[in-house]
Amino acid sequence: RKFGLRLDVASRLVHSGKLDHIVMALILANAALVLVESYWEFTDQVSPPWVDVTETILSVLYVVDVLLRLSVTSFGTYWASPGNRFDFVVSWVLFLAGFITLFDAANHLRWLMTYFTALRMLRVFRLLRTVKRFHMLFSCLQNLWIISGDLVLMLGVMMLAFGVLGCGLFGGCLYSENPLLEGSDY
């Protein structure tokens, strides 16, 4: 609390657990919206204009959640929890993405929405994280993610080494007019 603002209403809302219930309801509404949007996309239907506005409103409400929690605690205390870090990053990314796509009149960034929809679905994990049956599962997945970091790094280094080796050995030989490759799949 050393650096946090002391707002009585926000403090009561956060510490009583009411904010958690509100956020859970928002996450359920968000999940339902994502399912409806996915149905429209799979059936090649055009989504109504209110969908983009609703996504932006949900993103704003997620940021308000983060700001309310930060108003009653210090950033260091807030950031100490991995769940809060996840919520912070996802909330701000969705907020910025929502406003960028809202003002993208030519729809140049529409292809990004698929990735942001997946990111929005990750918020559902926050809801499932509170269910006792899923708590063990998410703990195991979190431990696997932490442990696999070194393996993923080693895999990346190996891919880079093979890429450098392949370019060094075969660089410049693979082009469509090369007579040596005539009749092959290249």
Coordinates of N, CA, C and O in Angstrom, one line a residue:
R1 N 0.8 -1.2 0.0 CA 0.0 0.0 0.0 C 0.8 1.3 0.0 O 0.3 2.3 0.0
K2 N 2.1 1.1 0.1 CA 3.0 2.3 0.2 C 2.8 3.2 -1.0 O 2.7 4.4 -0.9
F3 N 2.6 2.6 -2.2 CA 2.5 3.5 -3.4 C 1.1 3.5 -4.0 O 0.8 4.2 -4.9
G4 N 0.2 2.6 -3.5 CA -1.2 2.6 -4.0 C -2.0 3.7 -3.5 O -1.8 4.2 -2.4
L5 N -3.0 4.2 -4.3 CA -3.9 5.2 -3.8 C -4.9 4.5 -2.9 O -5.2 3.4 -3.0
R6 N -5.4 5.3 -1.9 CA -6.3 4.7 -1.0 C -7.7 5.2 -1.3 O -8.2 6.3 -0.8
L7 N -8.4 4.5 -2.1 CA -9.8 4.8 -2.5 C -10.7 3.8 -1.8 O -10.6 2.6 -2.0
D8 N -11.6 4.4 -0.9 CA -12.5 3.5 -0.1 C -13.4 2.6 -0.9 O -13.5 1.4 -0.7
V9 N -14.0 3.2 -1.9 CA -15.0 2.4 -2.7 C -14.2 1.3 -3.5 O -14.7 0.2 -3.5
A10 N -13.1 1.7 -4.1 CA -12.4 0.7 -4.9 C -11.8 -0.4 -3.9 O -11.8 -1.6 -4.2
S11 N -11.4 0.0 -2.7 CA -10.9 -0.9 -1.8 C -12.0 -1.9 -1.3 O -11.7 -3.1 -1.3
R12 N -13.1 -1.4 -1.0 CA -14.2 -2.3 -0.7 C -14.6 -3.2 -1.8 O -14.9 -4.4 -1.6
L13 N -14.6 -2.7 -3.0 CA -15.0 -3.5 -4.2 C -14.0 -4.6 -4.4 O -14.3 -5.8 -4.7
V14 N -12.7 -4.3 -4.3 CA -11.7 -5.3 -4.5 C -11.6 -6.3 -3.4 O -11.5 -7.5 -3.6
H15 N -11.5 -5.8 -2.2 CA -11.3 -6.7 -1.0 C -12.5 -7.6 -0.6 O -12.4 -8.6 0.0
S16 N -13.7 -7.1 -1.0 CA -14.9 -7.9 -0.7 C -15.1 -9.1 -1.7 O -15.9 -10.0 -1.4
G17 N -14.4 -9.0 -2.8 CA -14.6 -10.1 -3.8 C -15.6 -9.8 -4.8 O -15.8 -10.6 -5.7
K18 N -16.3 -8.7 -4.7 CA -17.4 -8.3 -5.6 C -16.8 -8.0 -7.0 O -17.4 -8.4 -8.0
L19 N -15.6 -7.4 -7.0 CA -14.9 -7.2 -8.3 C -14.6 -8.5 -9.0 O -14.8 -8.6 -10.3
D20 N -14.2 -9.5 -8.3 CA -13.9 -10.8 -8.9 C -15.2 -11.4 -9.5 O -15.1 -11.9 -10.6
H21 N -16.3 -11.3 -8.9 CA -17.6 -11.8 -9.4 C -18.0 -11.0 -10.7 O -18.5 -11.6 -11.7
I22 N -17.8 -9.7 -10.7 CA -18.1 -8.9 -11.9 C -17.2 -9.3 -13.0 O -17.7 -9.4 -14.2
V23 N -15.9 -9.4 -12.7 CA -15.0 -9.8 -13.8 C -15.3 -11.2 -14.3 O -15.2 -11.4 -15.6
M24 N -15.7 -12.1 -13.5 CA -16.1 -13.5 -13.9 C -17.3 -13.4 -14.9 O -17.3 -14.1 -15.9
A25 N -18.2 -12.5 -14.5 CA -19.4 -12.3 -15.4 C -19.0 -11.8 -16.8 O -19.5 -12.2 -17.8
L26 N -18.1 -10.8 -16.7 CA -17.5 -10.2 -18.0 C -16.8 -11.3 -18.8 O -17.0 -11.3 -20.0
I27 N -16.1 -12.2 -18.2 CA -15.3 -13.2 -18.9 C -16.3 -14.2 -19.5 O -16.1 -14.6 -20.7
L28 N -17.4 -14.5 -18.8 CA -18.4 -15.4 -19.4 C -19.1 -14.7 -20.6 O -19.3 -15.4 -21.6
A29 N -19.4 -13.5 -20.5 CA -20.0 -12.7 -21.6 C -19.1 -12.7 -22.8 O -19.5 -12.8 -23.9
N30 N -17.8 -12.5 -22.5 CA -16.8 -12.4 -23.5 C -16.7 -13.8 -24.2 O -16.6 -13.8 -25.4
A31 N -16.7 -14.9 -23.4 CA -16.6 -16.2 -24.0 C -17.8 -16.5 -24.9 O -17.7 -17.0 -26.0
A32 N -19.0 -16.1 -24.5 CA -20.2 -16.2 -25.3 C -20.1 -15.5 -26.6 O -20.4 -15.9 -27.7
L33 N -19.6 -14.2 -26.5 CA -19.4 -13.4 -27.7 C -18.4 -14.0 -28.7 O -18.6 -14.0 -29.9
V34 N -17.3 -14.6 -28.1 CA -16.3 -15.2 -29.0 C -17.0 -16.4 -29.7 O -16.7 -16.7 -30.9
L35 N -17.8 -17.2 -29.0 CA -18.4 -18.4 -29.6 C -19.4 -18.0 -30.7 O -19.4 -18.6 -31.8
V36 N -20.1 -16.9 -30.5 CA -21.1 -16.4 -31.5 C -20.3 -15.9 -32.7 O -20.6 -16.2 -33.9
E37 N -19.2 -15.1 -32.4 CA -18.4 -14.6 -33.5 C -17.8 -15.8 -34.3 O -17.7 -15.7 -35.6
S38 N -17.3 -16.8 -33.6 CA -16.7 -17.9 -34.3 C -17.7 -18.6 -35.2 O -17.4 -19.0 -36.3
Y39 N -19.0 -18.7 -34.7 CA -20.0 -19.3 -35.5 C -20.3 -18.5 -36.8 O -20.4 -19.0 -37.9
W40 N -20.3 -17.2 -36.6 CA -20.6 -16.3 -37.8 C -19.4 -16.4 -38.8 O -19.6 -16.4 -40.0
E41 N -18.2 -16.5 -38.3 CA -17.0 -16.6 -39.2 C -17.0 -18.0 -39.9 O -16.7 -18.0 -41.1
F42 N -17.4 -19.1 -39.2 CA -17.3 -20.4 -39.9 C -18.5 -20.5 -40.9 O -18.3 -21.3 -41.8
T43 N -19.6 -19.8 -40.7 CA -20.7 -19.9 -41.6 C -20.7 -18.8 -42.6 O -21.6 -18.6 -43.3
D44 N -19.5 -18.1 -42.7 CA -19.3 -17.0 -43.6 C -20.4 -15.9 -43.5 O -20.8 -15.3 -44.5
Q45 N -20.9 -15.6 -42.3 CA -21.8 -14.5 -42.1 C -21.0 -13.3 -41.7 O -20.0 -13.4 -41.0
V46 N -21.6 -12.1 -42.0 CA -21.0 -10.9 -41.6 C -21.4 -10.6 -40.2 O -22.6 -10.6 -39.9
S47 N -20.5 -10.3 -39.3 CA -20.9 -9.9 -37.9 C -21.5 -8.5 -37.9 O -21.0 -7.6 -38.6
P48 N -22.5 -8.3 -37.1 CA -23.1 -6.9 -37.0 C -22.1 -5.9 -36.4 O -21.1 -6.3 -35.8
P49 N -22.3 -4.6 -36.7 CA -21.4 -3.6 -36.3 C -21.2 -3.5 -34.8 O -20.2 -3.0 -34.3
W50 N -22.3 -3.9 -34.0 CA -22.2 -3.7 -32.6 C -21.2 -4.6 -31.9 O -20.8 -4.4 -30.8
V51 N -20.7 -5.7 -32.7 CA -19.8 -6.6 -32.1 C -18.4 -5.9 -31.8 O -17.8 -6.1 -30.7
D52 N -17.9 -5.1 -32.8 CA -16.6 -4.4 -32.5 C -16.7 -3.5 -31.4 O -15.8 -3.4 -30.5
V53 N -17.9 -2.8 -31.2 CA -18.0 -1.9 -30.1 C -18.1 -2.6 -28.8 O -17.5 -2.2 -27.8
T54 N -18.8 -3.8 -28.8 CA -18.9 -4.6 -27.6 C -17.5 -5.1 -27.2 O -17.2 -5.1 -26.0
E55 N -16.7 -5.6 -28.1 CA -15.3 -6.0 -27.8 C -14.5 -4.9 -27.2 O -13.8 -5.1 -26.3
T56 N -14.7 -3.7 -27.7 CA -13.9 -2.6 -27.2 C -14.4 -2.2 -25.8 O -13.6 -2.0 -24.9
I57 N -15.7 -2.3 -25.6 CA -16.2 -2.0 -24.2 C -15.7 -3.1 -23.2 O -15.3 -2.7 -22.1
L58 N -15.7 -4.3 -23.6 CA -15.2 -5.4 -22.7 C -13.7 -5.1 -22.4 O -13.2 -5.3 -21.3
S59 N -12.9 -4.7 -23.5 CA -11.5 -4.4 -23.3 C -11.3 -3.3 -22.3 O -10.4 -3.3 -21.4
V60 N -12.2 -2.2 -22.4 CA -12.1 -1.1 -21.5 C -12.4 -1.6 -20.1 O -11.7 -1.2 -19.1
L61 N -13.4 -2.4 -19.9 CA -13.8 -2.9 -18.6 C -12.7 -3.8 -18.0 O -12.5 -3.7 -16.8
Y62 N -12.0 -4.5 -18.8 CA -10.8 -5.3 -18.3 C -9.7 -4.4 -17.8 O -9.1 -4.6 -16.8
V63 N -9.5 -3.3 -18.5 CA -8.5 -2.3 -18.1 C -8.9 -1.6 -16.8 O -8.1 -1.4 -15.9
V64 N -10.2 -1.3 -16.7 CA -10.8 -0.7 -15.4 C -10.5 -1.7 -14.3 O -10.2 -1.2 -13.2
D65 N -10.7 -3.0 -14.5 CA -10.4 -4.0 -13.5 C -9.0 -3.9 -13.0 O -8.7 -3.8 -11.8
V66 N -8.1 -3.8 -13.9 CA -6.6 -3.7 -13.6 C -6.4 -2.4 -12.8 O -5.7 -2.4 -11.8
L67 N -6.9 -1.3 -13.3 CA -6.7 0.0 -12.6 C -7.3 0.0 -11.2 O -6.7 0.6 -10.3
L68 N -8.5 -0.6 -11.0 CA -9.1 -0.7 -9.7 C -8.2 -1.5 -8.8 O -8.0 -1.1 -7.6
R69 N -7.7 -2.6 -9.2 CA -6.8 -3.4 -8.4 C -5.5 -2.7 -8.0 O -5.0 -2.7 -6.9
L70 N -5.0 -1.9 -9.0 CA -3.8 -1.2 -8.8 C -4.0 0.0 -7.9 O -3.1 0.5 -7.3
S71 N -5.2 0.5 -7.8 CA -5.5 1.7 -7.0 C -5.5 1.4 -5.5 O -5.4 2.2 -4.7
V72 N -5.6 0.1 -5.2 CA -5.7 -0.3 -3.7 C -4.4 -1.1 -3.3 O -4.4 -1.5 -2.1
T73 N -3.5 -1.3 -4.2 CA -2.3 -2.0 -3.8 C -1.1 -1.4 -4.6 O -1.3 -0.7 -5.6
S74 N 0.0 -1.7 -4.2 CA 1.2 -1.2 -4.9 C 1.4 -2.0 -6.2 O 1.0 -3.2 -6.3
F75 N 2.1 -1.5 -7.1 CA 2.4 -2.2 -8.4 C 3.2 -3.4 -8.1 O 3.0 -4.5 -8.7
G76 N 4.2 -3.3 -7.2 CA 5.1 -4.5 -6.8 C 4.3 -5.6 -6.3 O 4.5 -6.8 -6.6
T77 N 3.3 -5.3 -5.4 CA 2.5 -6.4 -4.8 C 1.6 -7.0 -5.9 O 1.4 -8.2 -6.0
Y78 N 1.0 -6.1 -6.7 CA 0.2 -6.6 -7.8 C 0.9 -7.5 -8.8 O 0.5 -8.5 -9.2
W79 N 2.1 -7.0 -9.1 CA 2.9 -7.7 -10.1 C 3.5 -9.0 -9.6 O 4.0 -9.9 -10.4
A80 N 3.5 -9.2 -8.3 CA 4.1 -10.5 -7.7 C 3.3 -11.7 -8.1 O 3.8 -12.8 -8.1
S81 N 2.0 -11.5 -8.4 CA 1.2 -12.7 -8.7 C 1.2 -12.9 -10.2 O 1.0 -12.0 -11.0
P82 N 1.5 -14.2 -10.6 CA 1.6 -14.5 -12.1 C 0.2 -14.3 -12.7 O 0.1 -13.9 -13.9
G83 N -0.9 -14.5 -12.0 CA -2.2 -14.3 -12.5 C -2.5 -12.8 -12.8 O -3.1 -12.5 -13.9
N84 N -2.0 -12.0 -11.9 CA -2.1 -10.5 -12.2 C -1.3 -10.1 -13.3 O -1.7 -9.2 -14.1
R85 N -0.1 -10.6 -13.5 CA 0.7 -10.3 -14.6 C 0.0 -10.6 -15.9 O 0.0 -9.9 -16.9
F86 N -0.5 -11.9 -16.0 CA -1.2 -12.3 -17.1 C -2.4 -11.4 -17.4 O -2.6 -10.9 -18.6
D87 N -3.2 -11.1 -16.4 CA -4.3 -10.2 -16.6 C -3.9 -8.8 -17.1 O -4.5 -8.2 -17.9
F88 N -2.8 -8.3 -16.5 CA -2.3 -7.0 -16.9 C -1.9 -6.9 -18.4 O -2.4 -6.1 -19.1
V89 N -1.1 -7.9 -18.8 CA -0.6 -7.9 -20.2 C -1.8 -8.1 -21.2 O -2.0 -7.4 -22.1
V90 N -2.6 -9.1 -20.9 CA -3.8 -9.4 -21.8 C -4.7 -8.2 -21.8 O -5.2 -7.9 -22.9
S91 N -5.0 -7.6 -20.7 CA -6.0 -6.5 -20.7 C -5.5 -5.3 -21.5 O -6.2 -4.8 -22.3
W92 N -4.2 -5.0 -21.4 CA -3.7 -3.8 -22.1 C -3.5 -4.2 -23.6 O -3.8 -3.3 -24.4
V93 N -3.1 -5.4 -23.9 CA -3.0 -5.7 -25.3 C -4.4 -5.7 -26.0 O -4.5 -5.2 -27.1
L94 N -5.4 -6.3 -25.3 CA -6.7 -6.3 -25.9 C -7.3 -4.9 -26.0 O -8.0 -4.5 -27.0
F95 N -7.0 -4.0 -25.0 CA -7.4 -2.6 -25.1 C -6.8 -1.9 -26.2 O -7.6 -1.3 -27.0
L96 N -5.6 -2.0 -26.4 CA -4.9 -1.3 -27.6 C -5.4 -1.9 -28.9 O -5.6 -1.2 -29.8
A97 N -5.5 -3.2 -29.0 CA -6.0 -3.9 -30.2 C -7.4 -3.4 -30.5 O -7.7 -3.2 -31.7
G98 N -8.2 -3.4 -29.5 CA -9.6 -2.9 -29.7 C -9.7 -1.5 -30.3 O -10.5 -1.3 -31.3
F99 N -8.9 -0.6 -29.8 CA -9.0 0.7 -30.3 C -8.3 0.9 -31.7 O -8.8 1.6 -32.5
I100 N -7.3 0.1 -31.9 CA -6.6 0.1 -33.2 C -7.6 -0.4 -34.3 O -7.8 0.2 -35.3
T101 N -8.3 -1.5 -34.0 CA -9.2 -2.0 -35.0 C -10.5 -1.2 -35.1 O -11.1 -1.2 -36.2
L102 N -10.8 -0.5 -34.1 CA -12.0 0.3 -34.1 C -11.8 1.5 -35.0 O -12.7 1.9 -35.7
F103 N -10.6 2.0 -35.1 CA -10.3 3.2 -35.9 C -9.6 2.8 -37.3 O -9.2 3.6 -38.0
D104 N -9.6 1.5 -37.5 CA -9.0 1.0 -38.8 C -10.1 0.9 -39.8 O -10.7 -0.1 -40.1
A105 N -10.4 2.0 -40.5 CA -11.6 2.2 -41.4 C -11.4 1.3 -42.6 O -12.4 0.7 -43.1
A106 N -10.2 1.1 -43.1 CA -10.0 0.3 -44.3 C -9.8 -1.2 -44.0 O -9.6 -2.0 -44.9
N107 N -9.9 -1.6 -42.7 CA -9.8 -3.0 -42.3 C -8.5 -3.7 -42.7 O -8.5 -4.8 -43.1
H108 N -7.4 -2.9 -42.7 CA -6.1 -3.5 -43.0 C -5.6 -4.5 -41.9 O -4.9 -5.4 -42.2
L109 N -6.1 -4.3 -40.7 CA -5.6 -5.1 -39.6 C -6.6 -6.2 -39.2 O -6.5 -6.7 -38.1
R110 N -7.6 -6.5 -40.0 CA -8.6 -7.4 -39.7 C -8.1 -8.8 -39.5 O -8.6 -9.6 -38.7
W111 N -7.0 -9.2 -40.2 CA -6.3 -10.5 -40.0 C -5.8 -10.7 -38.6 O -5.7 -11.8 -38.2
L112 N -5.5 -9.6 -37.9 CA -5.0 -9.7 -36.5 C -6.1 -10.2 -35.6 O -5.8 -10.7 -34.5
M113 N -7.3 -10.0 -35.9 CA -8.4 -10.2 -35.0 C -8.5 -11.7 -34.6 O -8.9 -12.1 -33.5
T114 N -8.1 -12.6 -35.5 CA -8.1 -14.0 -35.1 C -7.2 -14.3 -33.9 O -7.5 -15.0 -33.0
Y115 N -6.0 -13.6 -33.9 CA -5.1 -13.8 -32.8 C -5.6 -13.2 -31.6 O -5.4 -13.7 -30.5
F116 N -6.3 -12.0 -31.7 CA -6.8 -11.4 -30.5 C -8.0 -12.1 -30.0 O -8.2 -12.1 -28.8
T117 N -8.7 -12.8 -30.8 CA -9.8 -13.7 -30.4 C -9.3 -14.8 -29.5 O -9.8 -15.1 -28.5
A118 N -8.2 -15.4 -30.0 CA -7.5 -16.4 -29.2 C -7.1 -15.9 -27.8 O -7.2 -16.5 -26.8
L119 N -6.5 -14.7 -27.9 CA -6.1 -14.0 -26.6 C -7.3 -13.8 -25.7 O -7.1 -13.9 -24.5
R120 N -8.4 -13.4 -26.3 CA -9.6 -13.2 -25.4 C -10.0 -14.5 -24.8 O -10.5 -14.5 -23.7
M121 N -9.9 -15.6 -25.5 CA -10.3 -16.9 -25.0 C -9.4 -17.3 -23.8 O -9.8 -18.0 -22.9
L122 N -8.1 -16.8 -23.8 CA -7.2 -17.1 -22.7 C -7.8 -16.5 -21.4 O -7.4 -17.0 -20.3
R123 N -8.6 -15.5 -21.5 CA -9.2 -14.9 -20.3 C -10.1 -15.9 -19.6 O -10.3 -15.9 -18.4
V124 N -10.6 -16.9 -20.3 CA -11.5 -17.9 -19.8 C -10.7 -18.7 -18.8 O -11.2 -19.3 -17.8
F125 N -9.4 -18.9 -19.0 CA -8.5 -19.6 -18.1 C -8.5 -19.0 -16.7 O -8.4 -19.7 -15.7
R126 N -8.7 -17.7 -16.6 CA -8.8 -17.1 -15.3 C -10.1 -17.6 -14.6 O -10.0 -17.8 -13.4
L127 N -11.1 -17.8 -15.3 CA -12.3 -18.3 -14.7 C -12.2 -19.7 -14.3 O -12.5 -20.1 -13.2
L128 N -11.6 -20.5 -15.2 CA -11.4 -22.0 -14.8 C -10.3 -22.1 -13.7 O -10.4 -23.1 -13.0
R129 N -9.4 -21.2 -13.6 CA -8.4 -21.3 -12.6 C -9.0 -21.3 -11.2 O -8.4 -21.8 -10.2
T130 N -10.1 -20.7 -11.0 CA -10.8 -20.6 -9.7 C -11.5 -21.9 -9.3 O -11.9 -22.0 -8.2
V131 N -11.8 -22.7 -10.3 CA -12.5 -24.0 -10.0 C -11.6 -25.0 -9.5 O -10.5 -25.2 -10.1
K132 N -11.9 -25.6 -8.4 CA -11.0 -26.6 -7.7 C -10.6 -27.7 -8.6 O -9.4 -28.2 -8.6
R133 N -11.5 -28.2 -9.4 CA -11.2 -29.4 -10.3 C -10.1 -29.0 -11.3 O -9.3 -29.9 -11.7
F134 N -10.0 -27.8 -11.7 CA -9.1 -27.4 -12.7 C -7.8 -26.8 -12.1 O -6.8 -26.6 -12.8
H135 N -7.8 -26.6 -10.8 CA -6.6 -26.0 -10.2 C -5.4 -26.8 -10.4 O -4.3 -26.3 -10.7
M136 N -5.5 -28.1 -10.1 CA -4.4 -29.0 -10.3 C -3.9 -29.1 -11.7 O -2.7 -29.1 -12.0
L137 N -4.8 -29.1 -12.6 CA -4.5 -29.1 -14.1 C -3.7 -27.9 -14.4 O -2.6 -28.0 -15.1
F138 N -4.1 -26.7 -14.0 CA -3.4 -25.5 -14.4 C -2.1 -25.4 -13.7 O -1.1 -24.8 -14.2
S139 N -2.0 -25.9 -12.5 CA -0.7 -25.9 -11.8 C 0.3 -26.8 -12.5 O 1.5 -26.4 -12.7
C140 N -0.2 -27.9 -13.0 CA 0.7 -28.8 -13.8 C 1.1 -28.1 -15.1 O 2.3 -28.2 -15.5
L141 N 0.2 -27.5 -15.8 CA 0.5 -26.9 -17.0 C 1.5 -25.7 -16.8 O 2.4 -25.5 -17.6
Q142 N 1.3 -25.0 -15.7 CA 2.2 -23.9 -15.4 C 3.6 -24.4 -15.2 O 4.6 -23.8 -15.7
N143 N 3.7 -25.5 -14.4 CA 5.0 -26.1 -14.2 C 5.7 -26.6 -15.4 O 6.9 -26.4 -15.7
L144 N 4.9 -27.2 -16.3 CA 5.4 -27.7 -17.6 C 5.9 -26.5 -18.4 O 6.9 -26.6 -19.1
W145 N 5.2 -25.4 -18.4 CA 5.6 -24.3 -19.2 C 6.9 -23.7 -18.7 O 7.8 -23.4 -19.5
I146 N 7.0 -23.6 -17.4 CA 8.3 -23.1 -16.8 C 9.5 -24.0 -17.1 O 10.5 -23.6 -17.5
I147 N 9.2 -25.3 -17.0 CA 10.3 -26.3 -17.2 C 10.7 -26.4 -18.7 O 11.9 -26.5 -19.0
S148 N 9.7 -26.2 -19.6 CA 10.0 -26.4 -21.0 C 10.7 -25.2 -21.6 O 11.1 -25.3 -22.8
G149 N 10.9 -24.1 -20.9 CA 11.6 -22.9 -21.4 C 13.0 -23.2 -22.0 O 13.3 -22.8 -23.1
D150 N 13.8 -24.0 -21.2 CA 15.1 -24.3 -21.7 C 15.1 -25.2 -22.9 O 15.9 -25.0 -23.9
L151 N 14.1 -26.1 -23.0 CA 14.0 -27.0 -24.1 C 13.6 -26.2 -25.4 O 14.1 -26.4 -26.5
V152 N 12.7 -25.3 -25.2 CA 12.3 -24.5 -26.4 C 13.4 -23.6 -26.8 O 13.6 -23.4 -28.0
L153 N 14.2 -23.1 -25.9 CA 15.4 -22.3 -26.3 C 16.4 -23.1 -27.1 O 16.9 -22.7 -28.1
M154 N 16.6 -24.3 -26.6 CA 17.5 -25.2 -27.3 C 17.0 -25.6 -28.7 O 17.8 -25.6 -29.6
L155 N 15.7 -25.8 -28.8 CA 15.1 -26.1 -30.1 C 15.3 -24.9 -31.0 O 15.6 -25.1 -32.2
G156 N 15.1 -23.7 -30.5 CA 15.3 -22.5 -31.4 C 16.7 -22.4 -31.8 O 17.0 -22.0 -33.0
V157 N 17.7 -22.6 -31.0 CA 19.1 -22.6 -31.3 C 19.4 -23.6 -32.4 O 20.1 -23.3 -33.4
M158 N 18.9 -24.8 -32.3 CA 19.1 -25.9 -33.2 C 18.5 -25.5 -34.6 O 19.1 -25.7 -35.6
M159 N 17.3 -24.9 -34.6 CA 16.7 -24.5 -35.8 C 17.5 -23.4 -36.5 O 17.7 -23.4 -37.7
L160 N 18.0 -22.5 -35.7 CA 18.8 -21.4 -36.3 C 20.1 -22.0 -36.9 O 20.5 -21.6 -38.0
A161 N 20.7 -23.0 -36.2 CA 22.0 -23.6 -36.6 C 21.7 -24.3 -38.0 O 22.5 -24.2 -38.9
F162 N 20.6 -25.1 -38.1 CA 20.3 -25.8 -39.3 C 20.0 -24.8 -40.4 O 20.3 -25.0 -41.6
G163 N 19.3 -23.7 -40.1 CA 19.0 -22.7 -41.1 C 20.3 -22.0 -41.6 O 20.5 -21.9 -42.8
V164 N 21.2 -21.7 -40.7 CA 22.5 -21.1 -41.2 C 23.3 -22.1 -42.0 O 23.9 -21.8 -43.0
L165 N 23.3 -23.4 -41.6 CA 24.0 -24.4 -42.3 C 23.4 -24.7 -43.7 O 24.1 -24.8 -44.7
G166 N 22.1 -24.7 -43.7 CA 21.4 -24.9 -45.0 C 21.6 -23.8 -46.0 O 21.9 -24.0 -47.2
C167 N 21.6 -22.5 -45.5 CA 21.9 -21.4 -46.3 C 23.4 -21.4 -46.8 O 23.7 -21.1 -48.0
G168 N 24.3 -21.8 -45.9 CA 25.7 -21.9 -46.3 C 26.0 -22.9 -47.4 O 26.8 -22.7 -48.3
L169 N 25.3 -24.1 -47.2 CA 25.6 -25.2 -48.2 C 24.8 -25.1 -49.5 O 25.3 -25.4 -50.5
F170 N 23.5 -24.6 -49.4 CA 22.7 -24.6 -50.5 C 22.2 -23.2 -50.9 O 21.3 -23.1 -51.8
G171 N 22.6 -22.2 -50.3 CA 22.2 -20.8 -50.6 C 22.5 -20.5 -52.0 O 23.6 -20.6 -52.5
G172 N 21.5 -20.0 -52.7 CA 21.6 -19.5 -54.1 C 21.4 -20.7 -55.1 O 21.3 -20.4 -56.3
C173 N 21.3 -21.9 -54.7 CA 21.1 -23.0 -55.6 C 19.6 -23.3 -55.9 O 19.3 -23.9 -56.9
L174 N 18.7 -22.9 -55.0 CA 17.3 -23.1 -55.2 C 16.6 -21.9 -55.8 O 16.1 -21.0 -55.1
Y175 N 16.5 -21.9 -57.1 CA 15.7 -20.9 -57.8 C 15.1 -21.6 -59.0 O 15.5 -22.7 -59.5
S176 N 14.0 -21.1 -59.5 CA 13.1 -21.8 -60.5 C 13.8 -22.1 -61.8 O 13.5 -23.1 -62.5
E177 N 14.8 -21.3 -62.2 CA 15.5 -21.5 -63.5 C 16.7 -22.3 -63.5 O 17.4 -22.5 -64.5
N178 N 17.1 -22.9 -62.3 CA 18.2 -23.7 -62.1 C 18.1 -25.0 -63.0 O 17.1 -25.8 -62.7
P179 N 18.9 -25.3 -63.9 CA 18.8 -26.5 -64.8 C 19.0 -27.8 -64.0 O 18.4 -28.8 -64.4
L180 N 19.7 -27.7 -62.9 CA 19.9 -29.0 -62.1 C 18.6 -29.4 -61.4 O 18.5 -30.6 -61.0
L181 N 17.7 -28.5 -61.2 CA 16.4 -28.8 -60.5 C 15.3 -29.1 -61.4 O 14.2 -29.3 -61.0
E182 N 15.6 -29.1 -62.7 CA 14.5 -29.4 -63.7 C 13.9 -30.7 -63.5 O 14.6 -31.7 -63.3
G183 N 12.6 -30.8 -63.4 CA 11.8 -32.0 -63.2 C 11.6 -32.4 -61.8 O 11.0 -33.4 -61.5
S184 N 12.1 -31.6 -60.9 CA 11.9 -31.9 -59.4 C 10.8 -31.0 -58.9 O 10.2 -30.1 -59.6
D185 N 10.4 -31.1 -57.6 CA 9.4 -30.3 -57.0 C 9.8 -28.9 -56.8 O 8.9 -28.1 -56.5
Y186 N 11.1 -28.6 -56.9 CA 11.5 -27.2 -56.7 C 11.3 -26.4 -58.0 O 11.5 -25.4 -58.2

